[in-house]
Short mmCIF file of N, CA and C in Angstrom, two decimals:
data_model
loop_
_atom_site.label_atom_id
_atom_site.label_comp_id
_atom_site.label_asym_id
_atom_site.label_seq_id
_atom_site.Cartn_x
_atom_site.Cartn_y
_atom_site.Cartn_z
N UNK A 1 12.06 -2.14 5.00
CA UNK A 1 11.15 -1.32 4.23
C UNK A 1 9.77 -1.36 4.90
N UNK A 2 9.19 0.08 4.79
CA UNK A 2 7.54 0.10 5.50
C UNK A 2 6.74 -0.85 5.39
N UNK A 3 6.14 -1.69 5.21
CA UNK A 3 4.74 -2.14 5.01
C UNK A 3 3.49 -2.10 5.65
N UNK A 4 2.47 -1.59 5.15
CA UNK A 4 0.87 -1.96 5.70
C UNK A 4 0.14 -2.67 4.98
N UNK A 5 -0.60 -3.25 6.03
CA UNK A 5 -1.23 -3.96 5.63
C UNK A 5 -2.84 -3.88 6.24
N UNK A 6 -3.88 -3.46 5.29
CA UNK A 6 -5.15 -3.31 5.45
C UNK A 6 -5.91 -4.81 6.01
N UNK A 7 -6.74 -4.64 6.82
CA UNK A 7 -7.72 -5.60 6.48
C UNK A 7 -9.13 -5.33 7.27
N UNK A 8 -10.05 -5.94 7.01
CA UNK A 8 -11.67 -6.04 7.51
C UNK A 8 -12.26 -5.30 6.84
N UNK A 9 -12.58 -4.84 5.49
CA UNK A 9 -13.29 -4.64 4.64
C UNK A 9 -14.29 -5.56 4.23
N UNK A 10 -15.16 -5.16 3.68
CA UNK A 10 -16.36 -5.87 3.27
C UNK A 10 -17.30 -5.45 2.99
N UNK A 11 -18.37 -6.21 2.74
CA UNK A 11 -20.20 -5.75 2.65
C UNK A 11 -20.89 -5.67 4.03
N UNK A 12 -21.23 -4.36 3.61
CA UNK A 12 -21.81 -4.07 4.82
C UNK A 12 -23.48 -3.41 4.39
N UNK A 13 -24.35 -4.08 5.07
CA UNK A 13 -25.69 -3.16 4.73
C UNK A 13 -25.83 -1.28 5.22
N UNK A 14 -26.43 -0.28 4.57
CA UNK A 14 -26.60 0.59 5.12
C UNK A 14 -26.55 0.93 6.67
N UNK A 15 -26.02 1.59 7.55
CA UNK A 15 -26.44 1.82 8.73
C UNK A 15 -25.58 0.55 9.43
N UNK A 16 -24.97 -0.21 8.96
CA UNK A 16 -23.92 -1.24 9.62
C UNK A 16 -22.77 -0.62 10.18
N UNK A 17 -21.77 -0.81 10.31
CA UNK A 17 -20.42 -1.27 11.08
C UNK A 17 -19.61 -1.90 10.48
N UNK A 18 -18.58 -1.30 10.51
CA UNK A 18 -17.23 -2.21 9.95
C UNK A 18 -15.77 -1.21 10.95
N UNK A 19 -14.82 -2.38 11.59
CA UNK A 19 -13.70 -2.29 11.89
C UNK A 19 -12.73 -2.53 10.70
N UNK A 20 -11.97 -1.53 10.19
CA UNK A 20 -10.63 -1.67 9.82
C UNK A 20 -9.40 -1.59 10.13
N UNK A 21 -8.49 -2.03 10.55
CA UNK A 21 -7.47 -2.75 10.90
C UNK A 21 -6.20 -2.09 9.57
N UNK A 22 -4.79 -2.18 9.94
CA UNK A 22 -3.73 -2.04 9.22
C UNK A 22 -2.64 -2.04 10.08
N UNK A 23 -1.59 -3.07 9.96
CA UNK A 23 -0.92 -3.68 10.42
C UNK A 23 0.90 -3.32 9.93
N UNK A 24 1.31 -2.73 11.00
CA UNK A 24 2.67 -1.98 9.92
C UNK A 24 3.50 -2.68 10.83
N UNK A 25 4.71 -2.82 9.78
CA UNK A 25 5.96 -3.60 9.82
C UNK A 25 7.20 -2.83 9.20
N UNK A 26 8.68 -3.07 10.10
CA UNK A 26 9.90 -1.90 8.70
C UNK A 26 9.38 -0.77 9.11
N UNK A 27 9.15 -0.13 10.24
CA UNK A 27 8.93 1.38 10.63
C UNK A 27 8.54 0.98 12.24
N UNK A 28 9.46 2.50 12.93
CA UNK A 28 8.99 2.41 14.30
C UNK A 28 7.58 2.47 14.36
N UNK A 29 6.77 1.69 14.52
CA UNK A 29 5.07 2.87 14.43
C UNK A 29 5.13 3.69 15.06
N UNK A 30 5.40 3.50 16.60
CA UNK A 30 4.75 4.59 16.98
C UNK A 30 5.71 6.17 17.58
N UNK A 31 6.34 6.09 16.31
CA UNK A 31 7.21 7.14 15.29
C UNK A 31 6.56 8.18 14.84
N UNK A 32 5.32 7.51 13.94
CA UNK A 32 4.97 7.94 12.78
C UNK A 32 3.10 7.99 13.07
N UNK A 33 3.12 9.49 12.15
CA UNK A 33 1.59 10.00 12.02
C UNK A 33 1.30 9.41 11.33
N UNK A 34 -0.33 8.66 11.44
CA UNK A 34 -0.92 7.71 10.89
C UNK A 34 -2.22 8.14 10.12
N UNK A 35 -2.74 7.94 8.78
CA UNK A 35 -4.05 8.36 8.51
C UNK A 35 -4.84 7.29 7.29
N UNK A 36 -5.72 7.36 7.60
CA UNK A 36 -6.78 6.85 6.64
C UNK A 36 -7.09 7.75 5.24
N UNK A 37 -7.54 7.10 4.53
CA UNK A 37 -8.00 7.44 3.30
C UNK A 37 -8.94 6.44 2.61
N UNK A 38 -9.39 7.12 1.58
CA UNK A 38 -10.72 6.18 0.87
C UNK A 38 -10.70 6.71 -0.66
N UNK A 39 -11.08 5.77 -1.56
CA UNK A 39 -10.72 6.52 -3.23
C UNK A 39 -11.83 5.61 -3.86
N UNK A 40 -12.92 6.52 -4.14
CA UNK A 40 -14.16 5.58 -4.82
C UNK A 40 -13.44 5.64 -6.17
N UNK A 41 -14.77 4.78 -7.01
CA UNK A 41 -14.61 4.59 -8.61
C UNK A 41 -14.54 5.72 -9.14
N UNK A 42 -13.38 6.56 -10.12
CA UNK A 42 -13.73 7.64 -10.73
C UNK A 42 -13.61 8.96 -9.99
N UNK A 43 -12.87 8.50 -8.19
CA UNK A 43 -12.98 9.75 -8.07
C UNK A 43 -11.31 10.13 -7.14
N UNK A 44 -10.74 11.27 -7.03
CA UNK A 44 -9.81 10.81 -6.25
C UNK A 44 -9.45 10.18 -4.79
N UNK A 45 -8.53 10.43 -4.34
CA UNK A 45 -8.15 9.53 -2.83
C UNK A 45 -8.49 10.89 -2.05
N UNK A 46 -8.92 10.25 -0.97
CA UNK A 46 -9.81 11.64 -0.24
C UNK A 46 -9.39 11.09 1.39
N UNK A 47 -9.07 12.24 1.90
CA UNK A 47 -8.77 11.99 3.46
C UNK A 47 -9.81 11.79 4.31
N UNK A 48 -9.79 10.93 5.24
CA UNK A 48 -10.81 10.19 6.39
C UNK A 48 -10.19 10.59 7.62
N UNK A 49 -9.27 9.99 7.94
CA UNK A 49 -8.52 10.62 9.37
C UNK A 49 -7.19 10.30 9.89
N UNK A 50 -6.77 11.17 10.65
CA UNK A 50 -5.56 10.84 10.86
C UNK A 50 -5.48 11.07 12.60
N UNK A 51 -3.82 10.50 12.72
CA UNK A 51 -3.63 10.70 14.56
C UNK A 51 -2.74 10.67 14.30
N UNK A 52 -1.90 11.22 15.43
CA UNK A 52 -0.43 11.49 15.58
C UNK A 52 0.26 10.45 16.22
N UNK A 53 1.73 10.31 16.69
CA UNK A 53 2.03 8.94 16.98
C UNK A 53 2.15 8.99 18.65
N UNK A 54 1.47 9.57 19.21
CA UNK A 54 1.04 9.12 20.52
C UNK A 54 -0.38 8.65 20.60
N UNK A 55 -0.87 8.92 19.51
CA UNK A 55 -2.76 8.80 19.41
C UNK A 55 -3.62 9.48 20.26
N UNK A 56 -3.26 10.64 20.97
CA UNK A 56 -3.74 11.64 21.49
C UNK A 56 -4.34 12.64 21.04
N UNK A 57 -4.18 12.54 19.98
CA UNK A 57 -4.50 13.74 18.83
C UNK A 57 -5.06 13.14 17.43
N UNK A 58 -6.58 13.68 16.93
CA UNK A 58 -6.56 13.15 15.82
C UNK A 58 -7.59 14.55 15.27
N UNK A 59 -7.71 14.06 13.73
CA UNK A 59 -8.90 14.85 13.01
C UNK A 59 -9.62 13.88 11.63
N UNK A 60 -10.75 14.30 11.73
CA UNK A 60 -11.82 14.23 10.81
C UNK A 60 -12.04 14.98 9.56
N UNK A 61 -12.18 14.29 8.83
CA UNK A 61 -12.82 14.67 7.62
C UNK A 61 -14.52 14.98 7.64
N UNK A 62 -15.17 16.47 7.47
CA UNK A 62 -16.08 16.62 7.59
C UNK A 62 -17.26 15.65 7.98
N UNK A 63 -16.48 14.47 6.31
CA UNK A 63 -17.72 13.49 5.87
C UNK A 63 -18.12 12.33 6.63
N UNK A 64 -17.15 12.17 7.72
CA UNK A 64 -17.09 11.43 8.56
C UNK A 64 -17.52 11.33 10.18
N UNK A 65 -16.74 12.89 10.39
CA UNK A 65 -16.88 13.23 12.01
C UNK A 65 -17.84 12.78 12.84
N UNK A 66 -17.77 11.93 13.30
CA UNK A 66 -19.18 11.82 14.18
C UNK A 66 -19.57 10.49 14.24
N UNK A 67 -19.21 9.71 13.27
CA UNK A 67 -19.63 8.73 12.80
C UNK A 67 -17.99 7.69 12.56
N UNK A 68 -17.11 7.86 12.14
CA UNK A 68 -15.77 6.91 12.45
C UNK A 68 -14.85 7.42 13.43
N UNK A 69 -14.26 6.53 13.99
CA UNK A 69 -13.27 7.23 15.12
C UNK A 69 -12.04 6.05 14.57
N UNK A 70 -10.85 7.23 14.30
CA UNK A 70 -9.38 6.57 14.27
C UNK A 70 -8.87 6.23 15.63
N UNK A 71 -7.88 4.95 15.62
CA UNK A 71 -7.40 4.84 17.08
C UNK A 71 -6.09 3.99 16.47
N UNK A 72 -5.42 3.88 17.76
CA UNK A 72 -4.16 2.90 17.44
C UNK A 72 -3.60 2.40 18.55
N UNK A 73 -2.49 1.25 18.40
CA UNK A 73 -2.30 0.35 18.93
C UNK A 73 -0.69 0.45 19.25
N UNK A 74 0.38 1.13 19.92
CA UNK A 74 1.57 1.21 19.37
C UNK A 74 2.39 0.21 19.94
N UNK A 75 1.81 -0.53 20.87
CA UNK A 75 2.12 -2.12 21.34
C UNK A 75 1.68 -2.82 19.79
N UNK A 76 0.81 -3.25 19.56
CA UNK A 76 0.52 -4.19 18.59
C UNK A 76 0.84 -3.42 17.20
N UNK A 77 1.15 -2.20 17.05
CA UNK A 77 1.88 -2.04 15.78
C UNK A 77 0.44 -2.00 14.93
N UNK A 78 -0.56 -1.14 15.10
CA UNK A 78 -1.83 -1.35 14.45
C UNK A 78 -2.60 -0.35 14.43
N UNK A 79 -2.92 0.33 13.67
CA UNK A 79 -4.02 1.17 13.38
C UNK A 79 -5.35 0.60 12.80
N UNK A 80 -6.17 1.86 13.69
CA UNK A 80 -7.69 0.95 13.63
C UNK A 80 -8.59 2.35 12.88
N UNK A 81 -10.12 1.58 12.19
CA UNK A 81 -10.97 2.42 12.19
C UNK A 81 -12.56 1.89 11.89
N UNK A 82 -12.67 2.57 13.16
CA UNK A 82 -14.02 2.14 13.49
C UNK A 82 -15.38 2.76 12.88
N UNK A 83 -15.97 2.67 11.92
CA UNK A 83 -16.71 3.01 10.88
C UNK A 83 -18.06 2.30 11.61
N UNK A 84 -19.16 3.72 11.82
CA UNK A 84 -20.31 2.95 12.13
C UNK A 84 -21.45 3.93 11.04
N UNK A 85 -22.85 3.73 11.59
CA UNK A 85 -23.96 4.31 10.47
C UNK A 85 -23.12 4.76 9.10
N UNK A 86 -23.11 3.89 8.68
CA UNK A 86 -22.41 3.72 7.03
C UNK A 86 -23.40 3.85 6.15
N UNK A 87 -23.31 4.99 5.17
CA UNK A 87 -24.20 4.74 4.32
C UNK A 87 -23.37 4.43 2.28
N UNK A 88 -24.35 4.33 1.58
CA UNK A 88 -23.83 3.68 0.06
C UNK A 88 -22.64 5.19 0.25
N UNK A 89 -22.61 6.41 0.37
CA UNK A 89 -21.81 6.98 -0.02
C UNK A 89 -20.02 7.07 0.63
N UNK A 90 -20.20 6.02 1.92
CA UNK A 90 -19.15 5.57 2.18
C UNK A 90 -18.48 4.30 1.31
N UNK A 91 -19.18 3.86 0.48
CA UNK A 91 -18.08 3.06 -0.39
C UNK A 91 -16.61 3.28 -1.31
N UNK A 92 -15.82 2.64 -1.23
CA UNK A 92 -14.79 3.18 -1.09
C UNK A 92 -13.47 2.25 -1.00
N UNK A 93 -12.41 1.97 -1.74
CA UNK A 93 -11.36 1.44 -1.21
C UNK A 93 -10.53 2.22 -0.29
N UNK A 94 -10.35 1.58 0.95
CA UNK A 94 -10.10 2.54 1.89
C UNK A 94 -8.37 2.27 2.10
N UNK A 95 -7.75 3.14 2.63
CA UNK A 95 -6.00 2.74 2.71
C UNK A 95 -5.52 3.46 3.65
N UNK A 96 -4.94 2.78 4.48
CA UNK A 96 -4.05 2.75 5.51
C UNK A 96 -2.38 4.08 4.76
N UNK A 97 -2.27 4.69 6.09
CA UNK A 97 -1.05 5.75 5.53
C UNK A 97 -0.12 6.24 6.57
N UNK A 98 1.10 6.25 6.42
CA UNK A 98 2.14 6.75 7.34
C UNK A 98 2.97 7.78 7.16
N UNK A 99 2.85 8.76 7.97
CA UNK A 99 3.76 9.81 7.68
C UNK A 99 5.26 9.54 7.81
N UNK A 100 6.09 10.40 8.18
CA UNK A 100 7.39 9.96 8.05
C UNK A 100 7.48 10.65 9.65
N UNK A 101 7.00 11.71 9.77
CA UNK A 101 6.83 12.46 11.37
C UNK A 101 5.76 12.14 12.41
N UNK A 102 5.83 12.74 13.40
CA UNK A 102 4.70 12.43 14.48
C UNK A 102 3.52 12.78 14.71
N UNK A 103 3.43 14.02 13.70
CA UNK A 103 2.18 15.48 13.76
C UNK A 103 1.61 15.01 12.66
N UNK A 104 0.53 15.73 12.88
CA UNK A 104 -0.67 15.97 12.05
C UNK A 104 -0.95 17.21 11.49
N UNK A 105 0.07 18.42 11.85
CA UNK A 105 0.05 19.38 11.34
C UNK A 105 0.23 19.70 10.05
N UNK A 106 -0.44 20.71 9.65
CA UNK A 106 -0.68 21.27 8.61
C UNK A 106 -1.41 20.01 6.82
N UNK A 107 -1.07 20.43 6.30
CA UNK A 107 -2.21 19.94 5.03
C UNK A 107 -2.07 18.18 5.03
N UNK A 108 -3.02 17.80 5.35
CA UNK A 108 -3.03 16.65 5.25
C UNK A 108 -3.52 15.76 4.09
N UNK A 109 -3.13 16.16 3.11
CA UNK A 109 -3.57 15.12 1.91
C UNK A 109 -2.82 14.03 1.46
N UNK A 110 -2.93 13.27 0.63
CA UNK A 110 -2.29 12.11 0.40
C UNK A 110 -0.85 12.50 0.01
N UNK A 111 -0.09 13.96 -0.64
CA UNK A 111 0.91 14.38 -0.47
C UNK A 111 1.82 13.71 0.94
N UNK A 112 0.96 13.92 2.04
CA UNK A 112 1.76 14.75 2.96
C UNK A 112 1.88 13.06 3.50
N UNK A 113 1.70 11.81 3.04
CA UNK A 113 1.74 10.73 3.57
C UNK A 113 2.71 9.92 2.64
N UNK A 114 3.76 9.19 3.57
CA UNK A 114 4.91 8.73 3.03
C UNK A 114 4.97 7.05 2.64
N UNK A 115 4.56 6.27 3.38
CA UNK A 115 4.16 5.00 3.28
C UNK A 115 2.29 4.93 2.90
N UNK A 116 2.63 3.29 2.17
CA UNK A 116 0.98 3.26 1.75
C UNK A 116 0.63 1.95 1.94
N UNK A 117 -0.48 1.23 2.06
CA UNK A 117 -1.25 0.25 2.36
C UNK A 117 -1.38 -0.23 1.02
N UNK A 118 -2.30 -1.02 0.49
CA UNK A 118 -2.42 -1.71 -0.74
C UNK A 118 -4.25 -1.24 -0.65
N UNK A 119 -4.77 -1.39 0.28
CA UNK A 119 -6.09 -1.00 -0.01
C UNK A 119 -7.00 -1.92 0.83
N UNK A 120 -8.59 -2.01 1.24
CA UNK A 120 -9.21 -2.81 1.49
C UNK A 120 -10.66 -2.21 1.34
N UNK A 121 -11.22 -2.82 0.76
CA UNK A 121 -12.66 -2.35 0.02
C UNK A 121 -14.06 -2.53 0.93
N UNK A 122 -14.37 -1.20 1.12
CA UNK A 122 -15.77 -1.29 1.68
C UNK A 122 -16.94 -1.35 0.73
N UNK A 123 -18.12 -2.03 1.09
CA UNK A 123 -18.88 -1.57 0.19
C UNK A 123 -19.69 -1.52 1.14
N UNK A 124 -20.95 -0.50 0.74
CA UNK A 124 -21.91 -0.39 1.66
C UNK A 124 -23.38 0.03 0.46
N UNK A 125 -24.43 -1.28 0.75
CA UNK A 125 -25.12 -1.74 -0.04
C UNK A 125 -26.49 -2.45 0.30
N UNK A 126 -27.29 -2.58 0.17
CA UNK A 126 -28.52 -3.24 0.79
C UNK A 126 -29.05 -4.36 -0.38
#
């Protein structure tokens, strides 16, 4: 059976840095299209980014572009995301996600993602 597993969340001051990490097991990884997500208090799960399973290919969420870059590992079985100039409105439990295919095509919402992470919490706070 799939598993991910999130980690490197934390407190982070405004304008900081944080690496997140998710660690999959029970699935070829690098099989499978990979994406991020984030679900504040009160609001729904909202897409961050995704890559396909060569990691050649990825996309952004408006709110992000520019500022996190998805990457992966298909030796170490690991998806990464590198989150920099963070501000309070990036807070967020963020979650690791696996498609069942290789693409990134077409609607990418939490629908379209088959395996799930448990979560790992950013906060970003001064």
């Amino acid at each position: 059976q799939a598993q991910l597993v999130e980690s490197g969340g934390g407190l982070v001051q405004p304008g900081g840095s944080l690496r997140l990490s998710c660690t999959a097991s029970g699935l070829t990884f690098s099989s499978h299209a990979m994406g991020w997500f984030r679900q504040a208090p009160g609001k729904q799960r909202q897409f961050v980014a995704a890559v396909v399973a060569s990691g050649e290919v990825n996309t952004y969420s408006r709110a992000v572009l520019g500022r996190f870059t998805i990457s992966r590992d298909n030796a170490k079985g690991t998806l990464y995301l590198q989150m920099n100039s963070l501000t309070p409105d990036d807070t967020a439990v963020y979650y690791c996600a696996a498609r069942r295919v290789s693409d990134i095509n077409g609607s990418l919402g939490p629908a379209a993602f088959d395996f799930w992470g448990q979560g790992t919490q950013v906060t970003v706070s001064s």
